[in-house]
XYZ file of C-alpha atoms in Angstrom:
755
model
C 12.025 -40.777 -38.262
C 15.436 -39.373 -37.349
C 16.663 -39.850 -40.893
C 13.629 -37.912 -42.095
C 14.720 -34.959 -39.972
C 18.254 -35.310 -41.328
C 16.891 -34.973 -44.846
C 14.690 -32.038 -43.879
C 17.772 -30.276 -42.513
C 19.991 -31.178 -45.466
C 17.526 -30.294 -48.203
C 16.502 -27.049 -46.484
C 20.124 -25.930 -46.335
C 20.577 -26.984 -49.974
C 17.633 -24.805 -50.994
C 18.971 -21.872 -48.963
C 22.434 -22.277 -50.474
C 20.987 -22.298 -53.989
C 18.869 -19.214 -53.287
C 21.850 -17.456 -51.729
C 24.047 -18.278 -54.706
C 21.666 -16.602 -57.131
C 20.940 -13.683 -54.779
C 24.710 -13.070 -54.478
C 24.663 -10.945 -51.298
C 27.605 -8.686 -50.551
C 29.020 -10.783 -47.655
C 29.114 -13.824 -49.931
C 30.796 -11.777 -52.663
C 33.442 -10.696 -50.197
C 34.080 -14.306 -49.209
C 34.278 -15.328 -52.875
C 36.915 -12.662 -53.441
C 38.898 -13.816 -50.428
C 38.777 -17.397 -51.721
C 40.021 -16.160 -55.076
C 42.935 -14.442 -53.325
C 43.750 -17.644 -51.450
C 44.038 -19.527 -54.747
C 46.527 -16.956 -56.004
C 48.650 -17.430 -52.909
C 48.414 -21.222 -53.122
C 49.518 -21.076 -56.728
C 52.410 -18.780 -55.833
C 54.314 -16.236 -57.930
C 54.991 -16.882 -61.617
C 57.467 -15.241 -63.945
C 56.067 -12.452 -66.144
C 56.691 -12.185 -69.863
C 59.675 -10.329 -71.341
C 57.747 -7.784 -73.439
C 57.000 -5.223 -70.721
C 59.399 -3.131 -68.627
C 58.749 -0.307 -66.179
C 60.432 3.100 -66.103
C 59.941 3.945 -62.452
C 59.351 7.264 -60.751
C 61.093 5.888 -57.684
C 62.847 7.304 -54.640
C 66.168 7.405 -56.484
C 64.693 9.479 -59.308
C 63.050 11.888 -56.881
C 66.338 12.309 -55.014
C 68.230 13.098 -58.241
C 65.627 14.908 -60.362
C 63.719 16.722 -57.645
C 60.279 16.372 -56.137
C 57.398 15.231 -58.314
C 55.976 16.545 -60.634
C 59.131 17.144 -62.648
C 59.510 19.734 -65.386
C 58.025 18.489 -68.655
C 61.487 18.874 -70.117
C 62.572 15.900 -68.007
C 59.685 13.854 -69.411
C 60.629 14.963 -72.927
C 64.209 13.861 -72.280
C 62.916 10.514 -71.010
C 60.893 9.919 -74.185
C 63.876 10.902 -76.344
C 66.092 8.444 -74.473
C 63.547 5.643 -74.925
C 63.251 6.500 -78.629
C 67.012 6.197 -78.915
C 66.786 2.832 -77.141
C 64.188 1.774 -79.791
C 61.331 1.157 -77.378
C 58.290 0.291 -79.477
C 55.563 1.679 -77.183
C 55.858 4.173 -74.331
C 52.873 4.453 -71.998
C 52.366 7.081 -69.306
C 50.617 5.939 -66.141
C 50.587 9.628 -65.284
C 48.006 12.348 -65.994
C 49.343 15.772 -67.066
C 46.191 17.629 -66.105
C 47.712 21.110 -65.687
C 50.460 23.133 -67.443
C 54.045 22.753 -66.282
C 54.436 25.156 -63.309
C 58.209 24.816 -63.081
C 59.338 26.583 -66.294
C 58.644 30.246 -65.350
C 56.649 30.495 -68.569
C 53.776 32.360 -66.985
C 56.151 34.975 -65.547
C 57.769 35.545 -68.953
C 54.374 35.917 -70.571
C 53.428 38.506 -67.952
C 56.633 40.449 -68.705
C 55.860 40.342 -72.410
C 52.387 41.687 -71.754
C 53.858 44.536 -69.710
C 56.439 45.302 -72.438
C 53.696 45.514 -75.030
C 51.796 47.864 -72.744
C 54.803 50.243 -72.775
C 54.441 50.658 -76.530
C 57.590 51.887 -78.331
C 59.533 51.876 -75.088
C 59.024 48.147 -74.634
C 59.421 47.082 -78.266
C 63.199 46.495 -78.113
C 62.901 43.679 -75.563
C 59.936 41.827 -77.152
C 62.079 39.628 -79.486
C 64.243 38.636 -76.533
C 61.191 37.770 -74.431
C 59.703 35.724 -77.304
C 62.911 33.673 -77.591
C 62.936 32.989 -73.835
C 59.253 32.070 -73.913
C 59.875 29.566 -76.713
C 62.769 27.994 -74.808
C 60.812 27.935 -71.507
C 57.674 26.285 -72.952
C 58.322 22.770 -71.606
C 54.779 21.648 -72.486
C 55.382 22.644 -76.106
C 58.673 20.784 -76.177
C 57.094 17.693 -74.592
C 54.208 17.886 -77.068
C 56.652 17.989 -79.987
C 58.425 14.894 -78.690
C 55.092 13.082 -78.269
C 54.081 14.098 -81.780
C 57.223 12.433 -83.136
C 56.522 9.273 -81.102
C 53.727 7.210 -82.712
C 54.117 4.641 -79.932
C 53.347 7.102 -77.135
C 50.158 6.467 -75.148
C 48.835 8.819 -72.471
C 46.538 8.003 -69.617
C 43.551 9.842 -68.234
C 41.609 9.189 -65.087
C 37.885 8.665 -64.455
C 35.933 9.576 -61.337
C 33.057 7.154 -60.898
C 31.048 9.177 -58.383
C 30.562 12.763 -57.278
C 32.419 12.451 -53.986
C 34.984 15.261 -53.746
C 33.745 16.892 -56.988
C 30.771 18.809 -55.653
C 32.466 22.072 -56.644
C 32.759 21.049 -60.321
C 29.882 22.282 -62.492
C 28.176 20.211 -65.173
C 29.587 22.548 -67.812
C 33.123 21.965 -66.562
C 32.578 18.223 -66.563
C 31.244 18.282 -70.142
C 34.215 20.367 -71.241
C 36.616 17.897 -69.664
C 34.937 14.974 -71.455
C 35.175 16.880 -74.733
C 38.954 16.915 -74.266
C 39.088 13.073 -74.381
C 36.685 12.539 -77.262
C 39.662 11.802 -79.499
C 40.134 8.576 -77.452
C 36.509 7.497 -77.843
C 35.939 3.838 -78.735
C 33.659 2.951 -81.642
C 34.539 -0.664 -82.411
C 31.190 -2.247 -81.560
C 29.774 -5.127 -83.580
C 26.082 -5.622 -82.881
C 24.533 -9.070 -83.163
C 21.278 -7.281 -84.064
C 20.839 -3.788 -85.495
C 18.260 -2.836 -82.871
C 20.589 -3.352 -79.914
C 20.750 -0.248 -77.739
C 24.227 0.199 -76.285
C 22.741 2.393 -73.573
C 20.956 -0.623 -72.103
C 24.141 -2.633 -71.589
C 25.401 -2.347 -67.979
C 28.831 -0.906 -68.745
C 30.570 0.880 -65.916
C 29.620 4.548 -65.977
C 32.027 7.458 -65.362
C 31.002 10.682 -63.645
C 33.967 12.945 -64.454
C 37.387 12.807 -66.094
C 40.870 14.066 -65.226
C 42.271 14.708 -68.703
C 45.663 15.740 -70.039
C 46.130 19.357 -71.093
C 45.011 19.840 -74.708
C 48.463 20.444 -76.201
C 49.676 17.058 -74.939
C 46.461 15.193 -75.704
C 46.444 16.443 -79.302
C 50.092 15.501 -79.782
C 49.969 11.957 -78.397
C 46.853 10.908 -80.351
C 46.602 7.699 -78.254
C 45.146 7.552 -74.755
C 43.168 5.297 -72.428
C 41.856 5.457 -68.905
C 44.150 4.251 -66.147
C 41.635 3.158 -63.494
C 40.871 -0.305 -62.142
C 37.864 -1.956 -60.568
C 38.438 -1.812 -56.817
C 36.525 -4.505 -54.919
C 34.404 -3.935 -51.808
C 37.426 -4.814 -49.663
C 39.679 -2.298 -51.419
C 41.558 -4.902 -53.459
C 42.036 -4.676 -57.222
C 41.109 -7.853 -59.072
C 39.447 -6.682 -62.294
C 39.924 -4.188 -65.086
C 36.835 -2.862 -66.915
C 37.585 -3.114 -70.635
C 35.043 -0.430 -71.417
C 33.614 2.565 -69.559
C 30.823 4.826 -70.742
C 29.916 8.428 -70.033
C 26.397 9.656 -70.658
C 26.166 13.267 -71.786
C 22.872 14.827 -70.740
C 23.201 17.575 -73.317
C 23.406 15.280 -76.334
C 21.506 12.389 -74.772
C 24.240 10.022 -75.951
C 27.038 8.058 -74.329
C 30.707 8.019 -75.185
C 32.699 4.820 -74.694
C 36.346 4.463 -73.699
C 38.843 1.605 -73.402
C 41.665 1.199 -70.874
C 45.230 2.375 -71.066
C 46.584 -1.187 -71.240
C 44.446 -2.050 -74.276
C 45.448 1.130 -76.130
C 49.079 0.192 -75.519
C 48.499 -3.259 -77.017
C 46.736 -1.760 -80.024
C 49.894 0.262 -80.735
C 52.218 -2.651 -79.957
C 50.387 -5.201 -82.120
C 49.146 -2.703 -84.710
C 45.624 -3.915 -84.070
C 42.276 -2.690 -82.847
C 39.828 -3.768 -80.187
C 36.400 -5.075 -81.215
C 33.376 -5.731 -78.993
C 30.616 -8.038 -80.195
C 27.474 -7.280 -78.207
C 24.068 -8.907 -77.875
C 21.001 -7.777 -75.909
C 22.466 -9.242 -72.695
C 25.813 -7.491 -72.941
C 29.234 -8.285 -74.299
C 29.375 -11.557 -76.163
C 32.972 -11.446 -77.342
C 36.024 -9.171 -77.108
C 38.668 -9.463 -79.805
C 41.991 -7.710 -80.166
C 42.124 -7.808 -83.941
C 45.791 -8.044 -84.957
C 47.991 -10.286 -87.101
C 47.352 -13.008 -84.512
C 43.915 -12.110 -83.088
C 43.498 -12.443 -79.325
C 40.095 -13.203 -77.826
C 39.817 -11.647 -74.379
C 37.389 -13.353 -71.962
C 35.105 -10.948 -70.101
C 31.796 -10.805 -68.323
C 28.653 -9.258 -69.865
C 29.652 -5.777 -68.711
C 33.227 -6.085 -69.943
C 35.121 -6.822 -66.728
C 38.483 -8.513 -67.268
C 39.883 -10.674 -64.452
C 43.564 -9.948 -63.870
C 45.794 -13.003 -63.566
C 48.334 -11.647 -61.109
C 51.916 -12.855 -61.407
C 52.786 -12.113 -57.796
C 56.062 -10.502 -58.911
C 57.173 -7.176 -60.336
C 58.122 -6.610 -63.929
C 61.679 -5.526 -64.841
C 62.005 -2.035 -63.396
C 64.509 0.738 -64.134
C 64.889 4.093 -62.420
C 64.044 7.064 -64.650
C 67.126 8.815 -63.238
C 69.297 6.097 -64.774
C 67.460 6.282 -68.123
C 67.597 10.069 -68.618
C 71.225 10.178 -67.469
C 72.050 7.346 -69.936
C 73.619 5.048 -67.348
C 73.980 2.018 -69.571
C 75.227 -0.179 -66.749
C 72.050 0.398 -64.712
C 69.584 0.828 -67.584
C 71.031 -1.163 -70.524
C 69.617 0.068 -73.871
C 68.977 -3.480 -75.081
C 66.495 -3.991 -72.223
C 64.177 -1.446 -73.877
C 64.552 -2.419 -77.515
C 61.199 -3.422 -79.082
C 59.623 -3.409 -75.631
C 56.557 -1.862 -74.090
C 57.817 0.690 -71.572
C 55.347 1.820 -68.928
C 56.180 5.006 -67.041
C 54.686 5.263 -63.587
C 55.221 5.856 -59.894
C 56.639 3.222 -57.578
C 57.716 5.576 -54.776
C 55.496 5.096 -51.742
C 55.249 8.861 -51.199
C 53.399 9.283 -54.515
C 50.593 7.019 -53.262
C 49.977 5.163 -56.518
C 49.877 1.862 -54.632
C 47.066 -0.680 -54.879
C 46.090 -3.741 -52.868
C 46.264 -7.029 -54.805
C 45.834 -10.680 -53.782
C 49.614 -10.923 -53.353
C 50.609 -7.505 -52.071
C 48.677 -4.815 -50.157
C 50.951 -2.084 -51.619
C 51.547 -2.928 -55.276
C 52.449 -0.083 -57.684
C 49.670 0.784 -60.123
C 52.077 0.839 -63.066
C 52.843 -2.838 -62.443
C 49.100 -3.549 -62.457
C 48.923 -2.102 -65.971
C 51.962 -4.175 -66.892
C 50.173 -7.281 -65.578
C 47.054 -6.583 -67.654
C 49.176 -6.000 -70.770
C 51.142 -9.188 -70.120
C 47.969 -11.253 -69.535
C 46.489 -10.245 -72.876
C 49.752 -10.454 -74.783
C 50.426 -14.008 -73.600
C 46.803 -15.222 -73.591
C 47.248 -15.834 -69.871
C 43.629 -15.304 -68.859
C 41.406 -16.179 -65.953
C 37.973 -17.191 -67.187
C 34.524 -17.312 -65.700
C 32.625 -19.296 -68.351
C 28.968 -18.664 -69.129
C 28.111 -22.194 -68.002
C 29.634 -21.698 -64.543
C 26.457 -20.456 -62.739
C 24.490 -23.469 -63.949
C 27.364 -25.798 -63.062
C 27.594 -24.368 -59.543
C 23.818 -24.654 -59.174
C 23.931 -28.292 -60.251
C 26.796 -28.877 -57.833
C 24.762 -27.434 -54.972
C 21.746 -29.569 -55.884
C 23.767 -32.780 -56.150
C 26.175 -32.111 -53.335
C 23.472 -31.283 -50.775
C 21.763 -34.713 -50.767
C 25.134 -36.487 -50.897
C 26.369 -34.540 -47.890
C 23.128 -35.266 -46.068
C 23.537 -38.997 -46.714
C 27.161 -38.937 -45.546
C 26.649 -36.898 -42.387
C 23.557 -38.913 -41.449
C 25.654 -42.074 -41.314
C 29.058 -40.984 -40.101
C 29.881 -41.254 -36.405
C 29.961 -37.858 -34.689
C 33.543 -38.447 -33.552
C 34.580 -38.963 -37.171
C 32.344 -36.160 -38.446
C 34.912 -33.338 -38.180
C 37.459 -35.446 -40.044
C 34.962 -36.199 -42.805
C 34.023 -32.510 -42.952
C 37.690 -31.546 -43.165
C 38.337 -34.119 -45.885
C 35.373 -33.044 -47.998
C 36.184 -29.368 -47.452
C 39.782 -30.002 -48.524
C 38.574 -31.930 -51.580
C 36.321 -29.029 -52.575
C 39.173 -26.561 -52.172
C 41.546 -28.827 -54.080
C 39.079 -29.174 -56.962
C 38.585 -25.409 -57.097
C 42.324 -24.850 -56.993
C 42.916 -27.356 -59.777
C 40.403 -25.487 -61.930
C 42.102 -22.211 -61.022
C 45.753 -23.205 -61.396
C 45.497 -25.723 -64.234
C 42.410 -24.668 -66.192
C 42.464 -20.932 -65.318
C 38.779 -21.066 -64.363
C 37.499 -18.847 -61.561
C 35.053 -21.355 -60.136
C 35.511 -20.419 -56.486
C 32.169 -19.922 -54.819
C 31.662 -19.853 -51.100
C 28.221 -21.466 -51.267
C 29.283 -25.107 -51.881
C 31.684 -24.736 -48.960
C 29.015 -23.117 -46.784
C 26.568 -25.825 -47.800
C 29.054 -28.448 -46.635
C 29.672 -26.750 -43.291
C 26.022 -25.923 -42.582
C 24.686 -29.387 -43.437
C 27.351 -30.917 -41.210
C 26.571 -28.495 -38.388
C 22.798 -28.864 -38.729
C 22.785 -32.657 -38.760
C 25.405 -33.000 -36.042
C 23.590 -30.584 -33.740
C 20.351 -32.495 -34.284
C 22.080 -35.819 -33.750
C 23.742 -34.585 -30.607
C 20.405 -33.386 -29.292
C 18.675 -36.704 -30.065
C 20.970 -39.620 -30.859
C 23.715 -38.560 -28.499
C 21.126 -38.242 -25.767
C 20.099 -41.810 -26.533
C 23.721 -42.931 -26.478
C 24.276 -41.340 -23.110
C 21.190 -43.180 -21.902
C 22.613 -46.440 -23.263
C 25.899 -45.842 -21.493
C 24.156 -45.064 -18.224
C 21.766 -48.010 -18.497
C 24.078 -50.694 -19.890
C 27.515 -49.552 -18.751
C 27.338 -51.577 -15.527
C 26.342 -54.914 -17.010
C 27.683 -54.922 -20.578
C 31.271 -55.047 -21.752
C 32.719 -51.701 -22.914
C 32.968 -53.136 -26.427
C 29.263 -53.926 -26.532
C 28.387 -50.543 -25.049
C 30.520 -48.882 -27.740
C 28.739 -50.860 -30.450
C 25.374 -49.860 -29.064
C 26.445 -46.224 -28.925
C 27.648 -46.401 -32.524
C 24.460 -48.107 -33.681
C 21.672 -47.283 -31.232
C 19.178 -48.480 -33.816
C 20.251 -52.050 -32.975
C 18.634 -51.668 -29.576
C 14.913 -52.251 -29.153
C 14.089 -51.438 -25.568
C 10.456 -52.402 -25.898
C 11.237 -56.125 -26.161
C 11.722 -58.506 -29.068
C 12.060 -62.244 -29.581
C 15.482 -63.520 -30.546
C 17.343 -66.798 -30.587
C 19.947 -66.324 -27.852
C 21.818 -68.253 -25.191
C 20.804 -67.998 -21.527
C 23.389 -68.484 -18.785
C 22.689 -69.284 -15.113
C 25.112 -69.906 -12.245
C 24.739 -70.669 -8.555
C 27.192 -71.496 -5.793
C 26.969 -74.962 -4.281
C 26.162 -74.958 -0.575
C 26.571 -71.215 -0.230
C 24.055 -70.994 2.617
C 26.244 -73.196 4.792
C 29.290 -71.145 3.826
C 27.535 -67.893 4.693
C 26.698 -69.154 8.179
C 30.404 -69.624 8.957
C 31.437 -66.069 7.988
C 30.848 -62.647 9.453
C 28.806 -60.264 7.283
C 31.936 -58.316 6.318
C 33.847 -61.478 5.370
C 30.867 -62.770 3.433
C 30.552 -59.547 1.433
C 34.277 -59.471 0.657
C 34.273 -63.092 -0.475
C 31.149 -62.702 -2.555
C 32.355 -59.473 -4.183
C 35.686 -61.064 -5.028
C 33.935 -64.051 -6.610
C 31.404 -61.977 -8.569
C 34.070 -59.561 -9.814
C 36.219 -62.365 -11.208
C 33.284 -64.122 -12.840
C 31.763 -60.929 -14.264
C 35.065 -59.906 -15.836
C 35.110 -63.182 -17.766
C 31.470 -62.716 -18.764
C 32.117 -59.217 -20.114
C 35.302 -60.378 -21.832
C 33.105 -62.415 -24.187
C 30.539 -59.610 -24.465
C 27.902 -61.365 -22.436
C 25.067 -59.291 -20.999
C 24.611 -59.350 -17.241
C 20.917 -59.674 -16.479
C 21.290 -59.434 -12.718
C 22.932 -60.793 -9.606
C 20.640 -62.850 -7.416
C 22.607 -63.195 -4.214
C 25.487 -65.468 -5.160
C 23.893 -66.351 -8.517
C 24.660 -64.789 -11.878
C 22.019 -64.564 -14.589
C 23.213 -63.530 -18.026
C 22.651 -64.032 -21.717
C 24.579 -63.793 -24.975
C 23.596 -62.219 -28.307
C 21.705 -59.125 -27.171
C 21.412 -56.182 -27.238
C 24.180 -56.475 -29.845
C 23.688 -59.664 -31.808
C 26.511 -62.036 -32.686
C 25.980 -65.434 -34.270
C 28.360 -67.424 -32.042
C 26.531 -66.695 -28.795
C 26.386 -70.411 -27.886
C 30.150 -70.813 -28.302
C 30.836 -67.708 -26.219
C 28.585 -68.902 -23.405
C 30.356 -72.274 -23.288
C 33.806 -70.723 -23.275
C 32.769 -68.336 -20.504
C 31.672 -71.343 -18.463
C 34.979 -73.154 -19.042
C 37.010 -70.087 -18.099
C 34.858 -69.332 -15.060
C 35.314 -72.883 -13.744
C 39.039 -72.694 -14.423
C 39.392 -69.369 -12.645
C 37.299 -70.623 -9.731
C 39.639 -73.608 -9.359
C 42.562 -71.181 -9.073
C 40.677 -69.098 -6.520
C 39.977 -72.218 -4.431
C 43.706 -72.805 -4.108
C 44.167 -69.238 -2.890
C 41.238 -69.459 -0.500
C 42.542 -72.752 0.866
C 45.888 -71.172 1.676
C 44.046 -68.289 3.346
C 41.854 -70.721 5.279
C 38.746 -69.462 3.570
C 35.795 -71.522 2.325
C 36.244 -73.153 -1.064
C 33.411 -72.345 -3.467
C 32.016 -74.522 -6.243
C 29.714 -73.168 -8.926
C 26.997 -74.883 -10.919
C 26.243 -73.560 -14.427
C 23.268 -74.137 -16.725
C 23.325 -73.001 -20.350
C 20.592 -73.222 -22.968
C 20.067 -71.782 -26.434
C 16.702 -70.979 -27.937
C 14.083 -68.303 -28.594
C 13.509 -65.831 -25.798
C 12.207 -62.319 -25.293
C 14.756 -59.610 -24.451
C 14.137 -55.960 -23.735
C 13.135 -53.553 -21.027
C 11.063 -55.633 -18.663
C 9.289 -54.361 -15.574
C 6.852 -51.669 -14.510
C 6.522 -48.114 -15.751
C 8.376 -46.828 -12.715
C 11.129 -49.400 -12.697
C 12.389 -51.379 -15.650
C 15.470 -53.437 -16.407
C 16.885 -54.870 -19.589
C 16.521 -58.624 -19.279
C 15.316 -61.944 -20.724
C 12.297 -64.180 -20.372
C 10.869 -67.298 -21.944
C 10.791 -71.106 -21.889
C 14.379 -71.408 -23.126
C 15.474 -69.194 -20.235
C 13.624 -71.402 -17.760
C 15.337 -74.493 -19.159
C 18.753 -72.935 -18.578
C 17.755 -72.341 -14.963
C 16.595 -75.988 -14.659
C 19.892 -77.214 -16.076
C 21.814 -75.244 -13.480
C 19.840 -77.032 -10.761
C 20.114 -80.408 -12.538
C 23.837 -80.481 -11.808
C 22.902 -81.624 -8.292
C 21.513 -84.935 -9.632
C 24.670 -85.846 -11.530
C 27.418 -84.396 -9.367
C 28.397 -82.103 -12.245
C 29.050 -78.363 -12.441
C 28.454 -77.436 -16.112
C 25.402 -78.546 -18.082
C 24.272 -77.356 -21.518
C 21.135 -78.001 -23.505
C 20.998 -79.948 -26.768
C 20.527 -76.807 -28.906
C 23.574 -75.208 -27.298
C 25.591 -78.359 -27.971
C 24.557 -78.409 -31.641
C 25.650 -74.796 -32.166
C 28.906 -74.992 -30.191
C 30.068 -78.611 -30.667
C 32.898 -77.654 -33.030
C 34.427 -75.458 -30.315
C 33.931 -77.509 -27.149
C 34.474 -80.897 -25.544
C 31.240 -82.354 -24.130
C 29.558 -85.667 -23.418
C 25.935 -86.630 -23.539
C 24.692 -86.813 -19.990
C 21.046 -87.786 -20.137
C 17.575 -87.125 -21.476
C 15.544 -85.337 -18.846
C 12.014 -84.202 -18.380
C 12.013 -80.977 -16.407
C 9.196 -79.488 -14.382
C 6.821 -77.687 -16.720
C 7.808 -79.672 -19.852
C 6.234 -82.850 -21.159
C 8.839 -83.674 -23.764
C 12.272 -84.828 -22.668
C 15.366 -82.853 -23.635
C 18.859 -84.150 -24.135
C 21.495 -82.576 -21.914
C 25.295 -82.547 -22.070
C 28.112 -82.048 -19.624
C 30.527 -79.338 -20.782
C 34.072 -80.657 -20.337
C 36.235 -77.887 -21.854
C 37.224 -76.086 -24.998
C 38.165 -78.181 -28.007
C 41.376 -80.089 -27.233
C 41.419 -79.072 -23.550
C 39.611 -82.044 -21.930
C 40.907 -83.414 -18.614
C 43.123 -86.484 -19.340
C 41.261 -88.667 -16.830
C 37.904 -87.807 -18.367
C 39.283 -88.432 -21.856
C 40.495 -91.875 -20.745
C 37.150 -92.815 -19.241
C 34.979 -91.327 -21.988
C 34.842 -94.357 -24.356
C 33.668 -96.614 -21.498
C 31.135 -94.000 -20.406
C 29.695 -93.496 -23.894
C 29.391 -97.276 -24.444
C 27.762 -97.669 -21.042
C 25.207 -94.939 -21.846
C 24.325 -96.669 -25.120
C 23.816 -100.011 -23.319
C 21.802 -98.263 -20.596
C 19.388 -96.885 -23.185
C 19.080 -100.419 -24.577
C 18.126 -101.837 -21.135
C 21.265 -103.965 -20.995
C 21.885 -103.358 -17.329
C 24.709 -105.817 -16.681
C 26.730 -104.789 -19.702
C 26.139 -101.113 -18.946
C 27.233 -101.690 -15.350
C 30.516 -103.184 -16.551
C 31.212 -100.176 -18.808
C 30.430 -97.616 -16.137
C 32.655 -99.551 -13.727
C 35.518 -99.358 -16.227
C 34.882 -95.611 -16.650
C 35.166 -95.117 -12.899
C 38.350 -97.176 -12.776
C 39.819 -94.928 -15.518
C 38.641 -91.771 -13.765
C 37.602 -92.315 -10.145
C 36.041 -88.860 -9.956
C 33.500 -89.591 -12.724
C 30.328 -88.817 -10.803
C 27.855 -89.262 -13.708
C 29.203 -92.820 -14.210
C 28.523 -93.498 -10.523
C 24.981 -92.130 -10.950
C 24.387 -94.542 -13.813
C 25.760 -97.477 -11.782
C 23.067 -96.782 -9.218
C 20.350 -96.553 -11.865
C 21.436 -99.809 -13.514
C 21.266 -101.550 -10.154
C 17.751 -100.246 -9.483
C 16.455 -100.993 -12.978
C 17.899 -104.504 -12.811
C 15.804 -105.138 -9.710
C 12.828 -103.067 -10.857
C 12.867 -102.651 -14.668
C 11.196 -99.542 -16.089
C 7.867 -99.887 -17.941
C 7.834 -101.082 -21.549
C 7.055 -97.578 -22.838
C 10.074 -96.131 -21.031
C 11.711 -93.499 -23.264
C 15.005 -93.387 -21.387
C 14.296 -89.939 -19.928
C 14.883 -89.070 -16.298
C 12.285 -86.946 -14.552
C 13.702 -84.026 -12.602
C 11.407 -83.762 -9.615
C 12.355 -80.210 -8.558
C 13.239 -76.910 -10.162
């Protein structure tokens, strides 16, 4: 039943994880992005390619050239220097959205207007003013330089919502978009003629910050310079296409990013989008060596961050031709990106590696990714693969956590969690696949937590009960096994083949009468402690103490097949320890105790026995009663350790024993063979070993009614070992049977007349 609840928990969490994966809630998306960032940091920085360098608007340039924005003449000088250095493409991660305010051009134009208003009086100075206006028109000069630079690419900026632009009218917005129509993208390839591009979920722009017309018309190449900023403010993607819907015309215009326009110039190629009804099917940079760019259906491109900066040179060093700081050969045939790195200019973005990474280096990273085919991919099959993983992983996790011990559970969870992370990282670092999803990890954690909480509430409660109930009369090892496998315990009672073990002290009543109550308790506690320690050492189960008697059994509640051997060895060790204690007690002038033991193996019922209000885990049955009879039978033979025939058969390879008799006990009609336990294998008393052949021969003759011959053998046994009490018992029997022979149907059994 408990396992059923485990599966209910596990499969419910699996279903929730699968539903959550497809619902893709924002918190899960945030966690996915954080996992993606972790993989970047685990992978570490990598070296960028050598095709891209950065001309930096840095602190040094601002110190030398003045505060930003600089006069357009400085930018013109920068482009001229890069042309001289044979840079192949020059890209501006800067938007020139207003005329140059630093040239004084507007003031000169005002003077010219005033001179014209003076008529003939102002005519003489008009040519002079025109010459100064021409020289002061930095925008014109910059435009001329751009016009002579086919590799120049400008950037413009999109606003994706109305925030902060409430004051801009629709007419102004439409006019601004008209100024970037020259950069419109038209390279769509439709898989079907009826595909409506308006239905594809491209990112949509609200407004544009464009370059002033004179510069835009001169450069002829431009792309937008924005990135896709995640919900946590970190840049991870670049949209390869953005649309703007014009309400007036009812049509959309499409635009590609700055980095792609740079590559089109660098590779002399063009970007192509193959679209189907679901979105983008394929993106191709069609050049001499075509490059297929992996994207999602809406054209998002995952940036594979290097974690380092690209080669960077201060613009101050470039325009001042400091060859030692900005060597010309570092720009030859390169893509040069011009952008801000100074913190004060606030063109800093958060990335997985760096919370303040210059935007110009982000563009360099995108260019480098595409140029070197160094892509991160999210294949179309990934959602189905992750779904299959959730469906397979859930039942497997349920099976594992249902079986693992709670103490080992956190280690198993940690190992599986680490394996999941390692597999995801291998896909990321080696296969460049963005497979990271938080849901398989959450599924792992939640199934573990759900099952462990349930187990703690149920199984752990049962284990605590086991410890409380059995801790006082089972060995710690057995208690631990029961706690690990509580299913092995059936408290309601069950029949098993076990070994029962009974002890009693010889003449303890007489001993008790000679001692004070305190002395008696101390002596008895000392004896029981020593004997119980040996019992628990061999994982015997203490049934109960009955005064000075010990009642125990072997093989339950945790079963082990050698229960007969363990019981016999416990008896041998108890008798040996008691002999040592007698020496101590003798020195202390205390009574010397002797213990009788009866052991029998057979079927018996074990379990919680008793009333509803009071129960105890114990044993019952005919085999148990026989063990008790054997303990008492020691009195007839002068022995201290008797075992039944079934115990002897199961333990004979591990013990020394001799056949003692066949007896008929009270309550049984059939006789049973009994044996005296003499020690562990190879540990028999030398005197007993010497007398044993005579004893065994005498017993054989006794069974054959050869009383005189048997008497001679038993006499020899006693001569070899004077303390052989069973041999003395048989001498007495032989004498009686010689005078009064038993009946003809005598079966050799001795009737025990008392319990």
